[in-house]
Short mmCIF file of C-alpha atoms and ligand atoms in Angstrom, two decimals:
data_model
loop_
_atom_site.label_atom_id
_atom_site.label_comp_id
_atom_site.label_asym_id
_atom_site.label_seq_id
_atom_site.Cartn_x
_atom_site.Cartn_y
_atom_site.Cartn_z
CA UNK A 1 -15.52 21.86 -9.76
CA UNK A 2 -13.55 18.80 -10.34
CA UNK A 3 -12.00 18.36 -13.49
CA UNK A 4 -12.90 15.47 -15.26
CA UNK A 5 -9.78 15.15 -17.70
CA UNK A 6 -5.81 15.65 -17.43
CA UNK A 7 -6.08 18.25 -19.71
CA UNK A 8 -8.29 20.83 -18.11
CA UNK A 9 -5.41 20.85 -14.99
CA UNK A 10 -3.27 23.56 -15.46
CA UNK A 11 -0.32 21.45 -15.65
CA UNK A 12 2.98 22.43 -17.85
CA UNK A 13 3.43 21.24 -21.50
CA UNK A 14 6.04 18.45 -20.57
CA UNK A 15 3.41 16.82 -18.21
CA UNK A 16 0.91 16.82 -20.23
CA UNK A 17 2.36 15.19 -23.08
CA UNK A 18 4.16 12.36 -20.54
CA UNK A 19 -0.09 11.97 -19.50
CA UNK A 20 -0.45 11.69 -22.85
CA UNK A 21 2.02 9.11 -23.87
CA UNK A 22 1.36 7.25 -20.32
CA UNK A 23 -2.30 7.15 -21.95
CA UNK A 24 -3.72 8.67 -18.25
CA UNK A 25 -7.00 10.36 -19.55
CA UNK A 26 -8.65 10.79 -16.61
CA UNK A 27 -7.48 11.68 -13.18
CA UNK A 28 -8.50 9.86 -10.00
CA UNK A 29 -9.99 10.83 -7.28
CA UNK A 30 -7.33 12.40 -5.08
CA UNK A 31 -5.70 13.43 -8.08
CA UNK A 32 -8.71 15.50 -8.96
CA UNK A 33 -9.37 17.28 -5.94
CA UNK A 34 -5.67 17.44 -4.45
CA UNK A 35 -3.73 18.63 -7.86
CA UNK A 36 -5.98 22.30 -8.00
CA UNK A 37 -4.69 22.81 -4.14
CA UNK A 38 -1.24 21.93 -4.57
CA UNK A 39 -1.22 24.50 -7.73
CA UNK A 40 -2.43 26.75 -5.48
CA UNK A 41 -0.09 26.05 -2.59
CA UNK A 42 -1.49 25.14 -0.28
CA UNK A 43 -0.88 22.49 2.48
CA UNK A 44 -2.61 19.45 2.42
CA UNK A 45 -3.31 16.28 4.48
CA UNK A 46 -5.06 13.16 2.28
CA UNK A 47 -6.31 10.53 3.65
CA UNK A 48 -5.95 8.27 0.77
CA UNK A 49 -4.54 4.45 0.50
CA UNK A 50 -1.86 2.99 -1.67
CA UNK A 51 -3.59 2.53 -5.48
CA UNK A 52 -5.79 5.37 -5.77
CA UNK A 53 -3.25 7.32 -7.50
CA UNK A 54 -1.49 9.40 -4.85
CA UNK A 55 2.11 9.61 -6.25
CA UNK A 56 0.91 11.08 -9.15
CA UNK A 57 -1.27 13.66 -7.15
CA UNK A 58 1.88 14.73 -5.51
CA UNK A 59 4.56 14.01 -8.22
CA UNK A 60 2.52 16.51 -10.76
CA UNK A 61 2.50 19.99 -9.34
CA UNK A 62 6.09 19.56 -7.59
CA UNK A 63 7.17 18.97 -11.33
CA UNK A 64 4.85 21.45 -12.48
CA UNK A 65 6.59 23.91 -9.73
CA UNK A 66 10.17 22.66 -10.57
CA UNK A 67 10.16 22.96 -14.48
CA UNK A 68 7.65 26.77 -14.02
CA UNK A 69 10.31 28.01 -11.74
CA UNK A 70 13.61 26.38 -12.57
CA UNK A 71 16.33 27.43 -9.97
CA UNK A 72 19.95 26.75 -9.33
CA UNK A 73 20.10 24.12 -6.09
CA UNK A 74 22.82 24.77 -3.51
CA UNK A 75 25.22 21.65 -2.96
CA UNK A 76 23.92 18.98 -0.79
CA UNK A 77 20.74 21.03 -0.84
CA UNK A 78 17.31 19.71 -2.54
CA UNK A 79 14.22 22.03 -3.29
CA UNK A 80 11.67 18.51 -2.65
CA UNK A 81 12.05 16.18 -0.06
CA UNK A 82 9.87 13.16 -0.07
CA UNK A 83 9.83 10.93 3.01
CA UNK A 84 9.04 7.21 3.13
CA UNK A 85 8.41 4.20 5.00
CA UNK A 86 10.83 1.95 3.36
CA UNK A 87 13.30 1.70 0.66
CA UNK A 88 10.41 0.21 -1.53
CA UNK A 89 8.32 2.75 -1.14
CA UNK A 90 11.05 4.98 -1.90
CA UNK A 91 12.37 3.44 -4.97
CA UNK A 92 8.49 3.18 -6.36
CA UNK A 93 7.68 7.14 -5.45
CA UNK A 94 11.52 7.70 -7.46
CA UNK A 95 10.02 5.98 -10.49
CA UNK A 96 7.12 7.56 -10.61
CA UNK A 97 8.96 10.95 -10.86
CA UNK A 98 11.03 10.05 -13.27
CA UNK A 99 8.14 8.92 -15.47
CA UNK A 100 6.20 11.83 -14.79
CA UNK A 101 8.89 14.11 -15.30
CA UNK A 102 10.09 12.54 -18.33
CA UNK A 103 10.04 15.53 -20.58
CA UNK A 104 10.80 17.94 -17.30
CA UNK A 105 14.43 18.92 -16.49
CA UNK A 106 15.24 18.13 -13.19
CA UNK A 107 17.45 16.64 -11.37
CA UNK A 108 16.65 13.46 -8.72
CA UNK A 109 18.26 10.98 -6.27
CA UNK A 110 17.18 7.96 -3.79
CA UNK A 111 18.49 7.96 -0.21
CA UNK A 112 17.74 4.52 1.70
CA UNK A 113 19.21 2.36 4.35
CA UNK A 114 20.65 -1.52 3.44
CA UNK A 115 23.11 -0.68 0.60
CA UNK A 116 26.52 1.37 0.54
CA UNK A 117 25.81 5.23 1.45
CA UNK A 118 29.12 6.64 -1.43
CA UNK A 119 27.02 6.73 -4.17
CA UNK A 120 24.43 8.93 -2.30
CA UNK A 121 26.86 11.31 -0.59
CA UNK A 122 28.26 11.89 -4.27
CA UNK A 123 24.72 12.16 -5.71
CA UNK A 124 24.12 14.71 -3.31
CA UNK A 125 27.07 16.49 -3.79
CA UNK A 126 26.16 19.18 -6.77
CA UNK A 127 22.12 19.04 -5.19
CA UNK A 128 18.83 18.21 -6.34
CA UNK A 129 15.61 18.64 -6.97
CA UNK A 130 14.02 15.97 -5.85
CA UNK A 131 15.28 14.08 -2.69
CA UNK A 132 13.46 10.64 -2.07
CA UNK A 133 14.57 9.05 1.10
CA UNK A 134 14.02 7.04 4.20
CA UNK A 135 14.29 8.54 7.47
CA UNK A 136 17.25 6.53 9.49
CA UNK A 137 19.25 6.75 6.41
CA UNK A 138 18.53 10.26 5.71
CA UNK A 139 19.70 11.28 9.04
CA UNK A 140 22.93 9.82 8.98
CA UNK A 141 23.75 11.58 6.08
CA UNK A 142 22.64 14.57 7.61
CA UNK A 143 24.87 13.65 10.55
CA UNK A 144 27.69 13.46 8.48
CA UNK A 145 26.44 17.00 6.64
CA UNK A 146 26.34 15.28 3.13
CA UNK A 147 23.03 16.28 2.99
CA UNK A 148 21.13 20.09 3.49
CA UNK A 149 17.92 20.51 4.49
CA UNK A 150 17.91 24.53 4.63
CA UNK A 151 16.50 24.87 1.34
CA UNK A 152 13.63 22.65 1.02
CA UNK A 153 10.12 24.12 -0.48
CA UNK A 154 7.79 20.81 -0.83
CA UNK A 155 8.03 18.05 2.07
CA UNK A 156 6.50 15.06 1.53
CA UNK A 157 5.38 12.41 4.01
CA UNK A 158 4.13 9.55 2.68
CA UNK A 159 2.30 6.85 4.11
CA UNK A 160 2.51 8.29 7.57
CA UNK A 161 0.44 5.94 9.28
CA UNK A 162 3.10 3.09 7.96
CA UNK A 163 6.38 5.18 9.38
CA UNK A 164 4.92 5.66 12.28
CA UNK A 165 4.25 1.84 12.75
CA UNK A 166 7.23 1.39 12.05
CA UNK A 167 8.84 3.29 14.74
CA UNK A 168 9.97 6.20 13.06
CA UNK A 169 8.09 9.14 14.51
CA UNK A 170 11.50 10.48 16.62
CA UNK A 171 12.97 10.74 13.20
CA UNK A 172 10.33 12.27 11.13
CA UNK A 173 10.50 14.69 14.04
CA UNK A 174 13.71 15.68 13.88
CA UNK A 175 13.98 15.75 10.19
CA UNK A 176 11.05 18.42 10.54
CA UNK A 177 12.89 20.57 13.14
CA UNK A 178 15.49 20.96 10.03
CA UNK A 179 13.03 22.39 7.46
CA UNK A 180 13.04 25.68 6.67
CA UNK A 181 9.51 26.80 7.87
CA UNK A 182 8.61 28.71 4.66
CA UNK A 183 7.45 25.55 2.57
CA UNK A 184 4.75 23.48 1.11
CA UNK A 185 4.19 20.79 3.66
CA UNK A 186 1.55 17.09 1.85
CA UNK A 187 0.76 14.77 4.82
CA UNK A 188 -0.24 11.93 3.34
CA UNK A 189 -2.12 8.81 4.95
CA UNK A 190 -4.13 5.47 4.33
CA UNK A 191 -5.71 5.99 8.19
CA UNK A 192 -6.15 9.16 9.68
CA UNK A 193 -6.01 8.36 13.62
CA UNK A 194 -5.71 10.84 16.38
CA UNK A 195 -1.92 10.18 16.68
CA UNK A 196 -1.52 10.52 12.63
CA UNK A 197 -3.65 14.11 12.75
CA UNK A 198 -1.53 15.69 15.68
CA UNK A 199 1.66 15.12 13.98
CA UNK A 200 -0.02 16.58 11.23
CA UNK A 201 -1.29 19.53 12.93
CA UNK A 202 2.76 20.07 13.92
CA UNK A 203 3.91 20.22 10.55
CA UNK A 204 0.98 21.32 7.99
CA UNK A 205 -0.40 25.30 7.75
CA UNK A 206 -4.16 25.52 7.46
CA UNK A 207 -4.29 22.78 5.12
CA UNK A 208 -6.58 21.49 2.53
CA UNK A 209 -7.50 18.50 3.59
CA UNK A 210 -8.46 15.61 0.92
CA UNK A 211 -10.06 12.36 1.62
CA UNK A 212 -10.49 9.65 -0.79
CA UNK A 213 -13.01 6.81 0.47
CA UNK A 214 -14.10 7.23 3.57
CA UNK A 215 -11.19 6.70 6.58
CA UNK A 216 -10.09 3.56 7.37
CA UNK A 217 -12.22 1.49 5.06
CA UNK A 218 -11.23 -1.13 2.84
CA UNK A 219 -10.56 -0.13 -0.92
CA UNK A 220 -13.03 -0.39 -3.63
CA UNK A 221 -12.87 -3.17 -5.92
CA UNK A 222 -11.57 -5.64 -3.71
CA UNK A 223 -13.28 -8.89 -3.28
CA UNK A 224 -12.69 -9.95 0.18
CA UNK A 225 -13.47 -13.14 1.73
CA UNK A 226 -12.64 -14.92 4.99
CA UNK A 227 -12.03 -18.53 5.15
CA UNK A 228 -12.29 -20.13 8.74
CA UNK A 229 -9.66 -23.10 8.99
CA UNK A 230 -7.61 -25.12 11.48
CA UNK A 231 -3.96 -24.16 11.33
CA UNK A 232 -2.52 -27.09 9.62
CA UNK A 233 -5.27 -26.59 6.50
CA UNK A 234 -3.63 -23.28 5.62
CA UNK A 235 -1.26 -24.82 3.43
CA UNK A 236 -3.59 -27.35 1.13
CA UNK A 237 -6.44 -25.02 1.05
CA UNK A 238 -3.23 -22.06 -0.32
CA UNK A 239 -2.90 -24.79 -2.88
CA UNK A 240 -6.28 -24.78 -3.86
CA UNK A 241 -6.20 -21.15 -4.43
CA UNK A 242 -2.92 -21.37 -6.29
CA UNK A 243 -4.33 -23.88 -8.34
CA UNK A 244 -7.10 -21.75 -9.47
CA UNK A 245 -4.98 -18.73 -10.12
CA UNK A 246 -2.75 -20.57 -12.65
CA UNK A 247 -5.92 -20.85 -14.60
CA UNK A 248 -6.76 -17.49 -14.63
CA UNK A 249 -6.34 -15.33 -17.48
CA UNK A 250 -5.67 -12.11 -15.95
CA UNK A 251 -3.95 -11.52 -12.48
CA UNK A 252 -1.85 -14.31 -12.40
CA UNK A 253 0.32 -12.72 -9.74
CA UNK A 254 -0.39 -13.84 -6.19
CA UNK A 255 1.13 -12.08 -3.01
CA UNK A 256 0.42 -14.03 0.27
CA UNK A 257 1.27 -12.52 3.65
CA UNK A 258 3.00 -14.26 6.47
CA UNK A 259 3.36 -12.63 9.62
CA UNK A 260 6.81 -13.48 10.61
CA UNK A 261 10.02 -13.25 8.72
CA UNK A 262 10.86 -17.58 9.08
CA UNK A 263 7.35 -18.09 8.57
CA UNK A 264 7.77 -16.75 5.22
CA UNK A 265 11.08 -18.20 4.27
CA UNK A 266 9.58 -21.78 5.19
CA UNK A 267 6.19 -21.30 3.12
CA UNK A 268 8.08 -20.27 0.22
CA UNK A 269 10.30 -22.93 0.28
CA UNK A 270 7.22 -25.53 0.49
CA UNK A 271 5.30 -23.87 -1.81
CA UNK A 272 8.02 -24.37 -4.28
CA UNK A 273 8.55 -28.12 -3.76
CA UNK A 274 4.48 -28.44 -4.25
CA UNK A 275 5.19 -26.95 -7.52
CA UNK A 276 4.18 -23.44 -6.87
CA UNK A 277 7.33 -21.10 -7.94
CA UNK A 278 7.50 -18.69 -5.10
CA UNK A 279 9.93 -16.29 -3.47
CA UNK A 280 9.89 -14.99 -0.30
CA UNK A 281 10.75 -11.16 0.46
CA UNK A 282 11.19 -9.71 4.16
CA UNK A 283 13.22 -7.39 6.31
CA UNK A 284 16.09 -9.98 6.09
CA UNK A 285 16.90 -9.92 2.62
CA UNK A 286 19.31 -7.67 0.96
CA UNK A 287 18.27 -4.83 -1.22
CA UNK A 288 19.30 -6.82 -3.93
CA UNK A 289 17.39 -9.51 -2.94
CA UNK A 290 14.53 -8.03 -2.35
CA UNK A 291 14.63 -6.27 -6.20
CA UNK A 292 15.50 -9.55 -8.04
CA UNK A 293 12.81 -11.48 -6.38
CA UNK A 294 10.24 -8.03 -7.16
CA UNK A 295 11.73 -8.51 -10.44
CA UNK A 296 11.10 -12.13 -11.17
CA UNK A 297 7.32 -11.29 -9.74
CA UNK A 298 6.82 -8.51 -12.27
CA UNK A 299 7.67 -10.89 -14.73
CA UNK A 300 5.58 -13.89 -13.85
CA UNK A 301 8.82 -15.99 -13.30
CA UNK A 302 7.86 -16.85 -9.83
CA UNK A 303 4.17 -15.63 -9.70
CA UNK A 304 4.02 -16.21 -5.69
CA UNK A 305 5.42 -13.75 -3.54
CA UNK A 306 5.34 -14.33 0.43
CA UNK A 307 5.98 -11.46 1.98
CA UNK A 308 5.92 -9.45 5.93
CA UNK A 309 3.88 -6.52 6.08
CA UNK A 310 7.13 -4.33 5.99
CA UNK A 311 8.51 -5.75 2.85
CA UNK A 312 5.26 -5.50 1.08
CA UNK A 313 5.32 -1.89 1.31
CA UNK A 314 6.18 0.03 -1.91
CA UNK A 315 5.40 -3.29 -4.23
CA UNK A 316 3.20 -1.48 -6.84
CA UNK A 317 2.98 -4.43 -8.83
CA UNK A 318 -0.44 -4.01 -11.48
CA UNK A 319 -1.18 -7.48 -12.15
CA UNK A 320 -1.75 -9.15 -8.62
CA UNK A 321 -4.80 -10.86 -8.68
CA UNK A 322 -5.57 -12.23 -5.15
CA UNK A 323 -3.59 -11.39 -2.35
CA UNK A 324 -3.67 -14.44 1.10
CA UNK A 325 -3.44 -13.12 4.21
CA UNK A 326 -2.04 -16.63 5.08
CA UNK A 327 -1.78 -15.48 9.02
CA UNK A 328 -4.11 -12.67 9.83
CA UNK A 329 -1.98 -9.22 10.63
CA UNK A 330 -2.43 -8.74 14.10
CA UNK A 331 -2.97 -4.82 13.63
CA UNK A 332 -6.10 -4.02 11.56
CA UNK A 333 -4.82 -1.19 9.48
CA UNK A 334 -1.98 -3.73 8.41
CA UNK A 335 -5.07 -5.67 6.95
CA UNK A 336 -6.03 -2.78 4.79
CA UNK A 337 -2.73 -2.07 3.39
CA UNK A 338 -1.91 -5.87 2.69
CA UNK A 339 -5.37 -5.88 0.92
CA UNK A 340 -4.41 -2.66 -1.34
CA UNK A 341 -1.76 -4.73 -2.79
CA UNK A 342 -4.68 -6.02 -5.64
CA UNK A 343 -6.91 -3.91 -6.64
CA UNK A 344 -4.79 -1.52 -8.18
CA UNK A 345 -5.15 0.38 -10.64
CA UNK A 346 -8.31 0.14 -11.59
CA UNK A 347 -8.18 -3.26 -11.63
CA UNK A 348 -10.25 -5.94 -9.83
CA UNK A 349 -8.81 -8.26 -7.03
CA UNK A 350 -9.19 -10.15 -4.60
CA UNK A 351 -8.35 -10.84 -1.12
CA UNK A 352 -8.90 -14.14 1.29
CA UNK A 353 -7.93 -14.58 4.53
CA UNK A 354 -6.85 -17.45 6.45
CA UNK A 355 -8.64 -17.10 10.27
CA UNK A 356 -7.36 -19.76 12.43
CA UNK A 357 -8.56 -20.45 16.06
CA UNK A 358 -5.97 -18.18 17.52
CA UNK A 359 -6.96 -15.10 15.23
CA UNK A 360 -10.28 -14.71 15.97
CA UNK A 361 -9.82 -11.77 17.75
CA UNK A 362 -7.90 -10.44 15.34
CA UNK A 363 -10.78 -10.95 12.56
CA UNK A 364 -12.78 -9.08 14.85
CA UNK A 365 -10.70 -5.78 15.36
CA UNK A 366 -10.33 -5.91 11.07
CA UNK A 367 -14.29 -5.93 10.77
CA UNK A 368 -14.20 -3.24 13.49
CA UNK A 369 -11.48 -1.22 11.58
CA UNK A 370 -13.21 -1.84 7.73
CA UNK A 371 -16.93 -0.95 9.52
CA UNK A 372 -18.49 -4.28 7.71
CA UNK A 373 -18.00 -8.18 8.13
CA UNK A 374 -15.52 -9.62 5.97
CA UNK A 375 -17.68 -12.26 3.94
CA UNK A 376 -16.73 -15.85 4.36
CA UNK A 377 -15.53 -18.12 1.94
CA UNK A 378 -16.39 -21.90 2.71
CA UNK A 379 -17.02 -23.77 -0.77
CA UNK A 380 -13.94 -25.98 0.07
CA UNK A 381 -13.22 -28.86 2.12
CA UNK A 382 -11.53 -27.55 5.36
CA UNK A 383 -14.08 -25.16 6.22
CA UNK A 384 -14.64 -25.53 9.97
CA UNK A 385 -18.07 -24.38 10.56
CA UNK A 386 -17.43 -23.97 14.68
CA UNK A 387 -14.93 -21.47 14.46
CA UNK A 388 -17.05 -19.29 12.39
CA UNK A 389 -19.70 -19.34 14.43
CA UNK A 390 -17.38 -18.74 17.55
CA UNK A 391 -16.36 -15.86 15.15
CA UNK A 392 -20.46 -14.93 15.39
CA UNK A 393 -20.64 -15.58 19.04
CA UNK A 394 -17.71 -13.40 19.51
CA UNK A 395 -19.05 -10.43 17.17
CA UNK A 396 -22.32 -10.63 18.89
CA UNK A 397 -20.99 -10.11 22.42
CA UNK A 398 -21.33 -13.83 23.50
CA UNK A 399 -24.88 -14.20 22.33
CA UNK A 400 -26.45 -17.40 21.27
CA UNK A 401 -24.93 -18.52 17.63
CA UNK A 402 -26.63 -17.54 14.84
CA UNK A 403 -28.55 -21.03 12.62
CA UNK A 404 -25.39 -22.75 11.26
CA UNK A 405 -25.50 -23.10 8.22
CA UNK A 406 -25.79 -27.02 8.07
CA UNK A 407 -22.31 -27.37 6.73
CA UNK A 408 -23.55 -26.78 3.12
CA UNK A 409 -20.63 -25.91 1.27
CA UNK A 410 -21.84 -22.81 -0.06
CA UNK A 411 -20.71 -20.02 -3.08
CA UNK A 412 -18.40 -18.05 -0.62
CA UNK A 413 -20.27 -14.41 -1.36
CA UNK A 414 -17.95 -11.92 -3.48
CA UNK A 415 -18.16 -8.28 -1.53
CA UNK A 416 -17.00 -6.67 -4.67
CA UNK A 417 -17.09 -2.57 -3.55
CA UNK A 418 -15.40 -3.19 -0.46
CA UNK A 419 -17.22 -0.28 1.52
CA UNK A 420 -20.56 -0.15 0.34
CA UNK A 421 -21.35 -0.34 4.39
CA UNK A 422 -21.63 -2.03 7.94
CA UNK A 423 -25.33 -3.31 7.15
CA UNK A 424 -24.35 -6.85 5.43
CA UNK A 425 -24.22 -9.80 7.11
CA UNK A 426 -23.07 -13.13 6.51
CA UNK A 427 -26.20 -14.80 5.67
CA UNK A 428 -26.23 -12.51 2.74
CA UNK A 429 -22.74 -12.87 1.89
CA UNK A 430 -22.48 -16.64 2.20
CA UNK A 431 -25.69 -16.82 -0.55
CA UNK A 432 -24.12 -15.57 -3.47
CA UNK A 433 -21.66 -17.19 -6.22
CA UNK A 434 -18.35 -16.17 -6.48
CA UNK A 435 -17.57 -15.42 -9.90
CA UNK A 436 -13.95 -16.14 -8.96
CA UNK A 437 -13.89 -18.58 -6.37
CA UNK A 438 -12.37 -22.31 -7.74
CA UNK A 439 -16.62 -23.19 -7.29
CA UNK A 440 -17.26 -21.32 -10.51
CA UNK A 441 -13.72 -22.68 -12.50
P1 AMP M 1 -0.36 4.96 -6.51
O1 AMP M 1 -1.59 4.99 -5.67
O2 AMP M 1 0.25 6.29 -6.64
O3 AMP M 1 0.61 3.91 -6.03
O4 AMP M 1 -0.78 4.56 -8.03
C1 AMP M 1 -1.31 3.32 -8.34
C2 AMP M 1 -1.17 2.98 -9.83
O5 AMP M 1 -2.10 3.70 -10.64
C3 AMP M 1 0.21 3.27 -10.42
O6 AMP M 1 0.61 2.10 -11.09
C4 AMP M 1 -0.01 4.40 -11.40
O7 AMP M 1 0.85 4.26 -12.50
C5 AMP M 1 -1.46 4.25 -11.79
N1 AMP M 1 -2.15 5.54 -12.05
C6 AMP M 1 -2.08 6.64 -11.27
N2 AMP M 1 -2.89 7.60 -11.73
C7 AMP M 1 -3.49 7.13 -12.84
C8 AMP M 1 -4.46 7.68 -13.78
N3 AMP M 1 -4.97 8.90 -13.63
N4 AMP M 1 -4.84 6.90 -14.79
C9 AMP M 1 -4.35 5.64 -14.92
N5 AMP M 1 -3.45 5.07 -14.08
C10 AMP M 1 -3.02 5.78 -13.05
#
C-alpha cells in the first residue's frame, strides 16, 4: 500500500512539521514507494528523472535515520555521503537537506571542484553528517586525508547515468572501494542502461528497486514539439518564441540549450542586443559566475538562460516555462534531461526543438530513445516542409514520403503527457491547436 499523504510515513516529528510548513501534502511517486524501503533499509536503485521529487525521497529517511539515531561523527568522517554529477547538482541536493532538515540537528557540508578547497578541509575537520560532493574534488581531499570515508552508513549516487557521461565512472569506483561495506547503498538514475545496472549490481545488496515512469521516456507534462528549420532561422524563429513568452503569465523563465560552450556565449550575447536579457552559463564560467547568473534567472532579471548540457545540470529552477533545444543534443538521453528542466514540479512546460538538416539523425535516435515521435511544430514562417519529410523518409527506412502536408501552416499539435505511447503519428499531432503556441496568443 502506498501512502497517499506525508503524514501516514513514519517520518520523525521535525520532518513532518518542515512538510508541513513547506505545504508538501502529498508525496510523489518515488517518494511514495521509495521512502517505506529506505525506512526499512534496504538498498535501492530508482529509475526516476530530475523533477519527480527524488531528493526528497532520499533526503527524508537519511534525516529521519540521523535525528532517530543521533551519533557522535569521527573527524573528517561523515555518516552520509551523497555523490553528484556537478557542483550544481550538489549545491541543489545541499539545499534540499537543509530545508528538509530544518527542525533536525545535524550537521552538513558541500565538497566541489572550481573554488578554493580551505574552507572544505576545515568544514571537514570536526565531521559531518551529511557529505555532499563531487567526485574529482572529493578525491583529492581524500588524497590529501582531509576527508574519511571509513564511517559512512548511506551512499548516495545521484544521477548516475549523468556522472557516468561525464567521465567519472573510474572515480565513482574508487570512491566505492573506500566505503565501509556495512551500509545503505540508493543508486539513483533518469535511464537505466546495461552499463548504469552493472555498476549498480557492484555496489547495491538485493535492492528494492523503484521506477517512476517507465525507463527512458520523456516526463509527463511536457509539451514537446519539433520545429524543422534551416540553420540560419534558428535565431528569428528563438525570437518568436521569446516574444511569446514575455506575454505569458506564468513561466516566464526560458532555458535554451546550445551544444557548445562559444555557441552559447555568442547566442547570449545576440539575444541580448535583440532585446532579450539573457545570460549564458557553461563549463567555462566560474562558480561564481555560474550562481549570479542562476541567481538573476531565479529572479526574472535575465529570464533567458543559454546553457551546455553540463551546466544545466542541478538548475532546479520552478518557473521555467519552455525550454529550446536550440541545437539538438547529439546523445538522446541528454534530450530527456534538457527537457526535465520545465515541467517541474508539478507544473506544465514546454519543450521545442530546433532540427536542422544536419540533426536529423539525431531527431531520430531521441524518438527512438522517448519510444514516440516528437510532434512538430510548423505554424511559423521558416518551417521547411522537405526536411521533415526527409525526417519521415528517414524514420520509415527510406520509404516513399508520407502526403506533405501542402505547406499549410498548421496548429503545431501539443503532446501534453509526454509518454502516453509510440502509437501517434504526426498526422495526428500536426491537427491539433496548441494552446500555447504564439498561433493561439
Ligand atoms: P527533485 O526531483 O528532487 O529535483 O524535486 C523537484 C521539485 O519538486 C523541487 O523543487 C521540490 O521542492 C519539489 N517537491 C518535491 N517533492 C514534493 C512534494 N511531495 N510536494 C510538492 N513539491 C515537491
Amino acid at each position: 500500500m502506498t501512502p497517499t499523504e506525508f503524514e501516514a510515513l513514519p517520518l520523525a516529528a521535525p520532518l513532518q512539521r518542515a512538510l508541513r510548513e513547506l505545504n508538501y501534502q502529498t508525496p510523489s511517486p518515488v517518494q511514495a514507494q521509495a521512502i517505506p524501503l529506505l525506512l526499512e533499509g534496504r538498498d535501492l536503485l530508482g529509475c526516476a528523472q530530475t523533477g519527480t521529487g527524488k531528493t526528497a525521497s532520499f533526503a527524508l529517511p537519511i534525516l529521519h535515520a540521523i535525528h532517530s539515531n543521533p551519533r557522535q561523527v569521527r573527524p573528517k568522517s561523515c555518516r552520509t555521503l551523497v555523490l553528484a554529477p556537478t557542483r550544481e547538482l550538489a549545491g541543489q541536493v545541499g539545499k534540499s537537506f537543509t530545508t528538509y532538515g530544518q527542525h533536525v540537528r545535524f550537521r552538513q557540508t558541500l565538497i566541489y571542484g572550481g573554488v578554493g578547497q580551505n574552507p572544505q578541509v576545515s568544514a571537514m575537520r570536526g565531521g559531518v553528517d551529511v557529505l555532499v560532493a563531487t567526485p574529482g574534488r572529493l578525491l583529492d581531499l581524500i588524497e590529501q586525508r582531509a576527508v574519511d570515508l571509513s564511517s559512512v552508513e548511506f551512499f548516495v549516487l545521484d544521477e548516475v547515468d549523468r556522472m557516468l557521461d561525464m567521465g567519472f565512472l573510474r572515480d565513482v569506483k574508487r570512491i566505492v572501494s573506500l566505503l565501509p561495506s556495512n551500509r545503505q547503498s540508493l543508486f539513483f538514475s533518469a535511464t537505466l542502461a546495461p552499463n548504469i545496472v552493472e555498476l549498480a549490481q557492484t555496489i547495491l545488496r538485493n535492492p528494492a528497486r523503484v521506477s517512476i515512469a517507465p525507463e527512458t521516456t520523456t516526463a509527463e507534462r511536457i509539451e514537446q514539439q519539433v520545429c524543422f528549420v534551416d540553420r540560419e532561422s534558428k535565431k528569428p524563429l528563438l525570437e518568436q518564441l521569446l516574444r511569446g513568452q514575455a506575454d505569458a503569465v506564468e513561466g516566464k523563465l526560458t532555458i535554451v540549450f546550445s551544444r557548445t560552450k562559444h555557441g552559447a556565449n555568442k547566442l547570449a550575447k545576440s539575444l541580448c542586443a535583440a532585446g532579450f536579457p539573457a545570460d549564458a552559463i557553461h563549463g567555462n564560467k566560474s562558480q561564481a559566475q555560474r550562481e549570479k547568473a542562476l541567481e538573476r534567472f531565479k529572479k526574472g532579471l535575465t529570464p533567458v538562460l543559454v546553457a551546455t548540457d553540463v551546466a544545466a545540470r542541478g538548475v532546479d529552477v520552478k518557473d521555467v516555462g519552455l525550454v529550446v533545444n536550440f541545437d539538438l543534443p547529439n546523445e538522446p538521453e541528454a534530450y530527456v534531461h534538457r527537457i526535465g528542466r520545465t515541467g517541474r514540479a508539478g507544473a506544465d512546460g514546454r519543450a521545442v526543438s530546433f532540427c536542422a538538416d544536419d540533426e536529423l539523425e539525431y531527431l531520430r535516435e531521441i524518438e527512438k530513445v522517448i519510444k514516440m515521435p516528437v510532434p512538430r511544430w510548423d505554424d511559423h514562417q521558416w518551417h521547411h516542409e522537405a526536411l521533415a519529410e526527409r525526417h519521415l523518409r528517414i524514420k520509415t527506412g527510406g520509404g516513399k514520403a508520407p502526403q506533405s502536408q501542402g505547406g499549410r501552416r498548421q496548429g503545431g499539435g501539443g503532446n501534453r503527457r509526454g509518454n502516453n505511447g509510440g502509437t501517434r503519428d504526426y498526422s495526428n499531432a500536426s491537427g491539433r491547436q496548441n494552446r500555447r503556441g504564439p498561433a493561439s496568443r
